[in-house]
Tab-separated table of C-alpha atoms (C1' of nucleotides) in Angstrom:
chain	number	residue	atom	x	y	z
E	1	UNK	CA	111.918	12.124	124.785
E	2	UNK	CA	110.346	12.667	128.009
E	3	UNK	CA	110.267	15.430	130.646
E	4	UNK	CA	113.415	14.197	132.701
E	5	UNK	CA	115.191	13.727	129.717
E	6	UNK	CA	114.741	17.092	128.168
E	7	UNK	CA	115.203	18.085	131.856
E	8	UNK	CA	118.632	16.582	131.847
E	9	UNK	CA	119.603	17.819	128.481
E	10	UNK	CA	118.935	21.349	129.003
E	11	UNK	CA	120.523	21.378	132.665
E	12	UNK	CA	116.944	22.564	134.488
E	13	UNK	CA	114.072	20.887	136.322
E	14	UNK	CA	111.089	18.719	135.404
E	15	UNK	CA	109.110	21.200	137.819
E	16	UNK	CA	111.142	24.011	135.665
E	17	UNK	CA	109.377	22.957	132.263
E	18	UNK	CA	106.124	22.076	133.768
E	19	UNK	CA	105.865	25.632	135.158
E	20	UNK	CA	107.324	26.438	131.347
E	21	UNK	CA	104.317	25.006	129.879
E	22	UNK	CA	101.678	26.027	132.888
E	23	UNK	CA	102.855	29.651	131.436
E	24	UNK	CA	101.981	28.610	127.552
E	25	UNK	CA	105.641	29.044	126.903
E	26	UNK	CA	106.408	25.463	125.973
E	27	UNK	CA	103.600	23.139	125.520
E	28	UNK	CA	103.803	19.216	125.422
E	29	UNK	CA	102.578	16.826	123.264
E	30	UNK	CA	100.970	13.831	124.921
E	31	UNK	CA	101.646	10.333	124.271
E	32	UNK	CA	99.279	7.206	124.862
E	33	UNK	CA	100.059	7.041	129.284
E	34	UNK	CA	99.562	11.069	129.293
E	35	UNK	CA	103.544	11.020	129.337
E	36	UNK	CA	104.647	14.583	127.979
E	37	UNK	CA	106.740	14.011	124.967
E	38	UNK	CA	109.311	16.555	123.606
E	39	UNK	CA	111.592	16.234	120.604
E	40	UNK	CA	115.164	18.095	119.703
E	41	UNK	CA	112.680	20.969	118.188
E	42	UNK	CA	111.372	21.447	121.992
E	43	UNK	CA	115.400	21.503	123.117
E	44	UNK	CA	116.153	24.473	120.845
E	45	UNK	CA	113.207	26.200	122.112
E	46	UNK	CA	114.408	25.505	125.965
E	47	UNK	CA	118.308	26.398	125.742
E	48	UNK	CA	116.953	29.919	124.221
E	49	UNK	CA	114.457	30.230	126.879
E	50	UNK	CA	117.387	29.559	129.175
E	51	UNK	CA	120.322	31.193	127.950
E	52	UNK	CA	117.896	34.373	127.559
E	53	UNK	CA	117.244	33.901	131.344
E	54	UNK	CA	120.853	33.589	132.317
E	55	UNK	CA	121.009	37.526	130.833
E	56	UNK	CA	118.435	38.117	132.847
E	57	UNK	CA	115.443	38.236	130.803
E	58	UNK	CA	112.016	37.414	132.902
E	59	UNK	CA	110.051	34.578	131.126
E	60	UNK	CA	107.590	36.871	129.855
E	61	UNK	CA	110.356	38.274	127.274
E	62	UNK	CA	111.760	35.209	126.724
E	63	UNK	CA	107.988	34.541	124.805
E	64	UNK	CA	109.039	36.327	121.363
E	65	UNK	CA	112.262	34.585	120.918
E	66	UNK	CA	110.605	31.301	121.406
E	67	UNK	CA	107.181	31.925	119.010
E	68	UNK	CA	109.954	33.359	116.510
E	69	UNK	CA	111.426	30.009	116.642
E	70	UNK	CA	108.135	27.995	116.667
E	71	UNK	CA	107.148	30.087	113.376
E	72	UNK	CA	110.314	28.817	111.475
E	73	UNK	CA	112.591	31.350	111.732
E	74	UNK	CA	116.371	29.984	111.952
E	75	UNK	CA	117.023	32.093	114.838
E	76	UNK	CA	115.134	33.162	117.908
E	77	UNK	CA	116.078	36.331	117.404
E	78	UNK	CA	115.181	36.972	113.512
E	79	UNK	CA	112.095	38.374	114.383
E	80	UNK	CA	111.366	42.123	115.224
E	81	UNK	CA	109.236	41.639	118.060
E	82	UNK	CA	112.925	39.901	119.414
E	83	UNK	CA	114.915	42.710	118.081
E	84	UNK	CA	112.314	45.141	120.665
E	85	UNK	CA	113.311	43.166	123.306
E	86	UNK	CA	117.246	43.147	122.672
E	87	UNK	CA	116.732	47.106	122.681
E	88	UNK	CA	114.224	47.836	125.521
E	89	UNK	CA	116.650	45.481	127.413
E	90	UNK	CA	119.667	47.452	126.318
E	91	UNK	CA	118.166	50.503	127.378
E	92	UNK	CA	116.936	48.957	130.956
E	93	UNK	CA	120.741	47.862	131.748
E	94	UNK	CA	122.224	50.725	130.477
E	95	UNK	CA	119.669	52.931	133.103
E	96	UNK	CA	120.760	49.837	135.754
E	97	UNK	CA	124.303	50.096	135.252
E	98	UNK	CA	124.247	53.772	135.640
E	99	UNK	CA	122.015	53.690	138.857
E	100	UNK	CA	123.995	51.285	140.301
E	101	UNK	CA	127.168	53.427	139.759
E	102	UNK	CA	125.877	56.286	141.061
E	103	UNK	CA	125.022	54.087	144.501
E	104	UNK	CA	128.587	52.699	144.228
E	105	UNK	CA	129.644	55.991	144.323
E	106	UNK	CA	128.236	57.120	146.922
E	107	UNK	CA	128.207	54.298	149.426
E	108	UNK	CA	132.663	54.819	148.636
E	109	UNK	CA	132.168	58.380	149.634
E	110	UNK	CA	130.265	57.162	152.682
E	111	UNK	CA	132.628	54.781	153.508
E	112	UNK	CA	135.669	57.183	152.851
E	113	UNK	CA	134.071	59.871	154.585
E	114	UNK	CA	133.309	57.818	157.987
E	115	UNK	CA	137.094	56.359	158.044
E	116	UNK	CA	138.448	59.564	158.001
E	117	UNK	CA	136.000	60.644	160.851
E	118	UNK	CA	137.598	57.350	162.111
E	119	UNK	CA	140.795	58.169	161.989
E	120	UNK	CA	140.385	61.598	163.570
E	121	UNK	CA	139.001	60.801	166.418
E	122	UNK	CA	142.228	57.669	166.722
E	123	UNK	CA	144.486	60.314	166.533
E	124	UNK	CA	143.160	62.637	168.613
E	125	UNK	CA	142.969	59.386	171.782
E	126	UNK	CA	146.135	58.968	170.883
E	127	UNK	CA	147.394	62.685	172.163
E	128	UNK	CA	147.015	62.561	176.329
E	129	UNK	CA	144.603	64.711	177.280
E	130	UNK	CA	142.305	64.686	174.161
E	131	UNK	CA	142.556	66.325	171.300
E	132	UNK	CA	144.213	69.515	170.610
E	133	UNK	CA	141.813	72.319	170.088
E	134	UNK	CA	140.325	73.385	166.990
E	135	UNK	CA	141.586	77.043	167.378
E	136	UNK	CA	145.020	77.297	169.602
E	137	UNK	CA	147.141	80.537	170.650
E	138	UNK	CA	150.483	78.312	169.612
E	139	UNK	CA	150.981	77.562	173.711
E	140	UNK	CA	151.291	74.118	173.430
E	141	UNK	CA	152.518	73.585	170.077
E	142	UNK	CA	155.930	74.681	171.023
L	1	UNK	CA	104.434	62.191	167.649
L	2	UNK	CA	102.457	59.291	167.031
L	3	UNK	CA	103.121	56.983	163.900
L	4	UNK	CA	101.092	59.100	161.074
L	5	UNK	CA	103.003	61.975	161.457
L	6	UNK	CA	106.327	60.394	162.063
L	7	UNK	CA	105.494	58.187	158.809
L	8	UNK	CA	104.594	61.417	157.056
L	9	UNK	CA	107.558	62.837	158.004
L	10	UNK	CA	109.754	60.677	156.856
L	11	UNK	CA	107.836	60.123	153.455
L	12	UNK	CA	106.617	56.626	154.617
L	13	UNK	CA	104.024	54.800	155.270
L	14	UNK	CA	102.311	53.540	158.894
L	15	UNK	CA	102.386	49.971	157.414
L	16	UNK	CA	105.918	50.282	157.238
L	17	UNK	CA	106.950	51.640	160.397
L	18	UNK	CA	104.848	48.789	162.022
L	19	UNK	CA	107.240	46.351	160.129
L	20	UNK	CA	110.179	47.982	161.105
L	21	UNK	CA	108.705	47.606	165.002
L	22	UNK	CA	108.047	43.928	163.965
L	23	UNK	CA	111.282	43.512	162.696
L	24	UNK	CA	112.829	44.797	166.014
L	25	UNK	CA	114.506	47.732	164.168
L	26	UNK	CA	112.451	50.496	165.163
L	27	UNK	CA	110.817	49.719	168.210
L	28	UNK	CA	108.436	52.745	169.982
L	29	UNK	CA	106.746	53.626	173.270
L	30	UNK	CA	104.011	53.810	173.776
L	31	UNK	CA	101.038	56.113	175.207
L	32	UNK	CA	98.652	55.259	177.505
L	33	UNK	CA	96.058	54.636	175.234
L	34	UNK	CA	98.118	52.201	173.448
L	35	UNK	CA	99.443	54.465	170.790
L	36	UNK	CA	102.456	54.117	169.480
L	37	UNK	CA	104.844	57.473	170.743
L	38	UNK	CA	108.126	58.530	168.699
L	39	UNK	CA	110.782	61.493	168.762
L	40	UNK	CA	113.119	63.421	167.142
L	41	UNK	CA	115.620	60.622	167.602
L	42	UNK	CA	113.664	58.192	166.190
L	43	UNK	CA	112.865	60.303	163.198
L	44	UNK	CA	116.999	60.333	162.926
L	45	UNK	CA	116.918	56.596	162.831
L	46	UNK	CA	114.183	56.042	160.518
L	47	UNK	CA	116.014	58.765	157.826
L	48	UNK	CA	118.994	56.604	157.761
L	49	UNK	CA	117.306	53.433	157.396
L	50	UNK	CA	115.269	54.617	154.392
L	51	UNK	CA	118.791	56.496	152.854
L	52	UNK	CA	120.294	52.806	153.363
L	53	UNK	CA	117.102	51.328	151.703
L	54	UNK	CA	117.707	54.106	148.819
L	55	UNK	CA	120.969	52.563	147.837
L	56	UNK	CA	119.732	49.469	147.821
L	57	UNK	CA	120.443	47.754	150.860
L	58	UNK	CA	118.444	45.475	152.775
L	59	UNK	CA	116.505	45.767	156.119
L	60	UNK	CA	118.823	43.641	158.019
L	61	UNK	CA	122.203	45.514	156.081
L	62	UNK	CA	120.594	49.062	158.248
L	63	UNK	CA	120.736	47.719	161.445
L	64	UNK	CA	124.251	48.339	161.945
L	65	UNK	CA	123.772	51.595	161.158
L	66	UNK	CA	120.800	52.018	163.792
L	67	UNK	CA	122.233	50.179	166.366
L	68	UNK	CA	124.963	52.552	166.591
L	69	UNK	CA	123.147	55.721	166.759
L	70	UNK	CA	120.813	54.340	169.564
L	71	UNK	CA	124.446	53.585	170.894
L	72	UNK	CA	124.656	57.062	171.275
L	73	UNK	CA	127.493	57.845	168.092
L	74	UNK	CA	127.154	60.521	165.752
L	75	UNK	CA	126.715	59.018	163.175
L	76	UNK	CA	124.978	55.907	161.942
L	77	UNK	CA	128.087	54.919	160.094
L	78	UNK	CA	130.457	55.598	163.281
L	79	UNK	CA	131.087	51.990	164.625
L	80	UNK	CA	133.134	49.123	162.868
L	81	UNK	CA	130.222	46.865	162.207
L	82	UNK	CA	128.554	49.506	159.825
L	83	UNK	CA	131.965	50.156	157.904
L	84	UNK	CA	132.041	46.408	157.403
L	85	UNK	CA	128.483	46.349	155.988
L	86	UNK	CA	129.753	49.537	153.463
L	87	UNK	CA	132.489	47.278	152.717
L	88	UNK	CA	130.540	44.189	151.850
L	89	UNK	CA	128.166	46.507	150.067
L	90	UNK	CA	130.980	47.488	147.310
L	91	UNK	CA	132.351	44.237	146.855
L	92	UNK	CA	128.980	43.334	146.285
L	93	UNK	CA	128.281	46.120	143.767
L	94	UNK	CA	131.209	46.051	141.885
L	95	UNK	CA	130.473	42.335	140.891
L	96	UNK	CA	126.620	43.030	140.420
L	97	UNK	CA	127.768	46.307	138.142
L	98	UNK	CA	130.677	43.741	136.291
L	99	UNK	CA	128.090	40.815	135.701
L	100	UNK	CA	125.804	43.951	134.317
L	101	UNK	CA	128.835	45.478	131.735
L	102	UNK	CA	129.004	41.594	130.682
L	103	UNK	CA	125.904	40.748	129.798
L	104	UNK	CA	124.914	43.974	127.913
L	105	UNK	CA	127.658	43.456	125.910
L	106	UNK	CA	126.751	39.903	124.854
L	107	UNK	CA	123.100	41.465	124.252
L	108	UNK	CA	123.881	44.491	122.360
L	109	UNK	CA	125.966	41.936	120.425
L	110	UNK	CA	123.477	39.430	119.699
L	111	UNK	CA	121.448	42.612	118.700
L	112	UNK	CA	124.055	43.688	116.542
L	113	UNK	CA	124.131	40.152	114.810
L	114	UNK	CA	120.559	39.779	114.370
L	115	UNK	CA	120.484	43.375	113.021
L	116	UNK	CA	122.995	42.292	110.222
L	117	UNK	CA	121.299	39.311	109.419
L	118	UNK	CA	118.278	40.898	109.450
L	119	UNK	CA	119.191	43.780	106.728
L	120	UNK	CA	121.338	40.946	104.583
L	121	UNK	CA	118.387	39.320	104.087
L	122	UNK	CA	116.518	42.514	103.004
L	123	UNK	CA	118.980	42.975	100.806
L	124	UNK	CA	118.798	39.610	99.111
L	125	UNK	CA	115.566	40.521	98.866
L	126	UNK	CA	115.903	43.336	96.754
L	127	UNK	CA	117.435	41.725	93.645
L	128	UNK	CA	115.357	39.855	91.372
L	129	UNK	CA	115.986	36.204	91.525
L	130	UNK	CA	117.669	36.016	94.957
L	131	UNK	CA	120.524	36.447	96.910
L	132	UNK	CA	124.302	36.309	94.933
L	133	UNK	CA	125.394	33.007	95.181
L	134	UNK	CA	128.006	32.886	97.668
L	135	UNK	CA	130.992	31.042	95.493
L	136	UNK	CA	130.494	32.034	92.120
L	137	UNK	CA	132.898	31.897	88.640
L	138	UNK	CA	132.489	35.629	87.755
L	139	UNK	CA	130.121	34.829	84.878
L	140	UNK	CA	126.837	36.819	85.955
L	141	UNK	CA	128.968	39.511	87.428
L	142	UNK	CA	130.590	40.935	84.181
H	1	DG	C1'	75.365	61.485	170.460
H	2	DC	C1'	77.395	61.210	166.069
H	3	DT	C1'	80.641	61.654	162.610
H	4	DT	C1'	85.343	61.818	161.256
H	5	DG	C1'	89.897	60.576	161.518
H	6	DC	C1'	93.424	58.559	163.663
H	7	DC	C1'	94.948	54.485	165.989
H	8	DT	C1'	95.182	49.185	167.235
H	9	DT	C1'	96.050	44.007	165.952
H	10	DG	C1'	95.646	40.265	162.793
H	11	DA	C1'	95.824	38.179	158.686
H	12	DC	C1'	95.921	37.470	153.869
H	13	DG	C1'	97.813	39.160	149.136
H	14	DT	C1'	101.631	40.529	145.987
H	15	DC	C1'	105.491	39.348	142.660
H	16	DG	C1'	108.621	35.482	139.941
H	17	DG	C1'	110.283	31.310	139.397
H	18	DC	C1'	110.346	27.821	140.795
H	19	DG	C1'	111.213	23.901	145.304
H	20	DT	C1'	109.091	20.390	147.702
H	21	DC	C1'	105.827	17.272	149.204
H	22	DA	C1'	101.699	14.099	148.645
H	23	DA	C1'	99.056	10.570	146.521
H	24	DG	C1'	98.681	7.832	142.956
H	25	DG	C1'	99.394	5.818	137.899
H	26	DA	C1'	102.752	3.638	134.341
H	27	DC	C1'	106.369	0.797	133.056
H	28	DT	C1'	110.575	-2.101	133.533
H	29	DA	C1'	113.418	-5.673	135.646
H	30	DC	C1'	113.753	-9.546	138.384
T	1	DG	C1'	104.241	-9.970	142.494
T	2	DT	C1'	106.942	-6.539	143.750
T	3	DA	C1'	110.608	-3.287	143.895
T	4	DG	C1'	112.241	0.640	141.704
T	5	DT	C1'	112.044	4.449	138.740
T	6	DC	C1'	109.673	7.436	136.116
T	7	DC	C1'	105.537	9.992	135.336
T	8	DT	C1'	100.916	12.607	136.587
T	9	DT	C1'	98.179	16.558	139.049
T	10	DG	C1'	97.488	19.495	142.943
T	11	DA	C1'	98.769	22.340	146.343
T	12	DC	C1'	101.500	24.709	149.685
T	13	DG	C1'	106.181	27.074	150.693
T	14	DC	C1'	109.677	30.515	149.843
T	15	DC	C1'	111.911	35.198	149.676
T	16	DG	C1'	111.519	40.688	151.036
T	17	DA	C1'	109.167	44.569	152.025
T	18	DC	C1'	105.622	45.847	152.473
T	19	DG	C1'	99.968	46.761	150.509
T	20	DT	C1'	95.410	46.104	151.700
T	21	DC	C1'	91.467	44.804	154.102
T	22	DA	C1'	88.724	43.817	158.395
T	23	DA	C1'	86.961	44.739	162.856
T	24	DG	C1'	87.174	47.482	166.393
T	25	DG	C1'	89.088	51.290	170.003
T	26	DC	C1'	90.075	56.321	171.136
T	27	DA	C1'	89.761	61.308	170.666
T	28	DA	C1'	88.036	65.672	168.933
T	29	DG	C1'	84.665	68.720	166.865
T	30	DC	C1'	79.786	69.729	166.168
DNA sequence: GCTTGCCTTGACGTCGGCGTCAAGGACTAC
DNA sequence: GTAGTCCTTGACGCCGACGTCAAGGCAAGC
């Protein structure tokens, strides 16, 4: 099979594998016209390249989980060197998630904060002549 | 103030005050021998683009914010425009922060998996002669 | 006058993961 | 032969928010 092929198959680019194999990740054999040749072997590699990437793995952790493979294992993950990964990944979304809820929470406080500021100031146009005063002798109240 | 101290100030950099300038978000006067001249105001705008910046928005996503308290508001967050940006900023969180609870699941599952097969294997391992087979007619067993 | 330290503009480098183009070779179908 | 499709390498572009370097101007202290 050749480069478009495998392309095809694995839903990427040709430019996607080339850059694949500039990186050592997934070398080519060669045939006779210099034509890079893959077989199904090469597809396994890719879709766990790519499914690791669609967790958001860089390439660069990606590497384990494909030499695992390359050495025999069944499984990309059957190695330890994988098994790091899965953890120090665990442990970098976990510290993520919690970062990110910590801004969520305080971009909603923002937000909350400013509409009641908002909303003051509405109510206080909506009174002819301006707001009432912060600290009143009960005159106009009555 | 010229642009060290204001940078220093604000726990920035000169480099990146110059962007902002080039970006047309923090523009400056400027001295009669060419150097850059801030204020107190300006100090006020550069604090709430780097808060902005903390929580992870982008330099366009602060200008909102800016434009408003050159505008002459309170706050940076007292006009419409920067409510809408808050807004955005949520929606876009709480799907970042879902995609985030999804995907560690499906790692610390695959983790989980790998884990088990990992330590079945180990086990096989320890009894002479191999792993039980799996369908058996209870004769080594007894 | 000389050093030191701040300032100026301009321009290239960084990072990751490719996209996109250019120029040319290989192979198939007609 | 030639049109069309695939392949090759090489190289530049992109995105955001700056870092870093270069060459030179301005001001202050000695």
């Amino acid at each position: 099979m050749r480069i478009g092929e495998l392309a095809a198959r694995a839903g990427t680019t040709t430019r996607t594998l080339r850059y694949y194999e500039s990186r050592g990740l997934l070398p080519a054999r060669r045939g006779e016209n210099g034509y890079r040749t893959y077989d199904e072997h090469d597809l396994r590699l890719l879709r766990q390249i790519r499914t690791l990437q669609d967790f958001g793995f860089d390439l660069e952790e990606t590497r384990p989980f494909v030499e695992c493979l390359r050495a025999g294992h069944p499984e990309g993950d059957s190695c330890p060197a994988s098994l790091d990964v899965y953890r120090r990944k665990l442990g970098e979304l976990d510290a993520l998630i919690g970062e990110l809820r910590s801004v969520r929470a305080q971009v909603g406080e923002q937000l909350a904060r400013a509409e009641r500021a908002r909303d003051a100031l509405a109510a206080d146009a909506e009174v002819p002549g301006g707001p009432e005063p912060v600290c009143e002798l009960g005159g106009r109240t009555r």
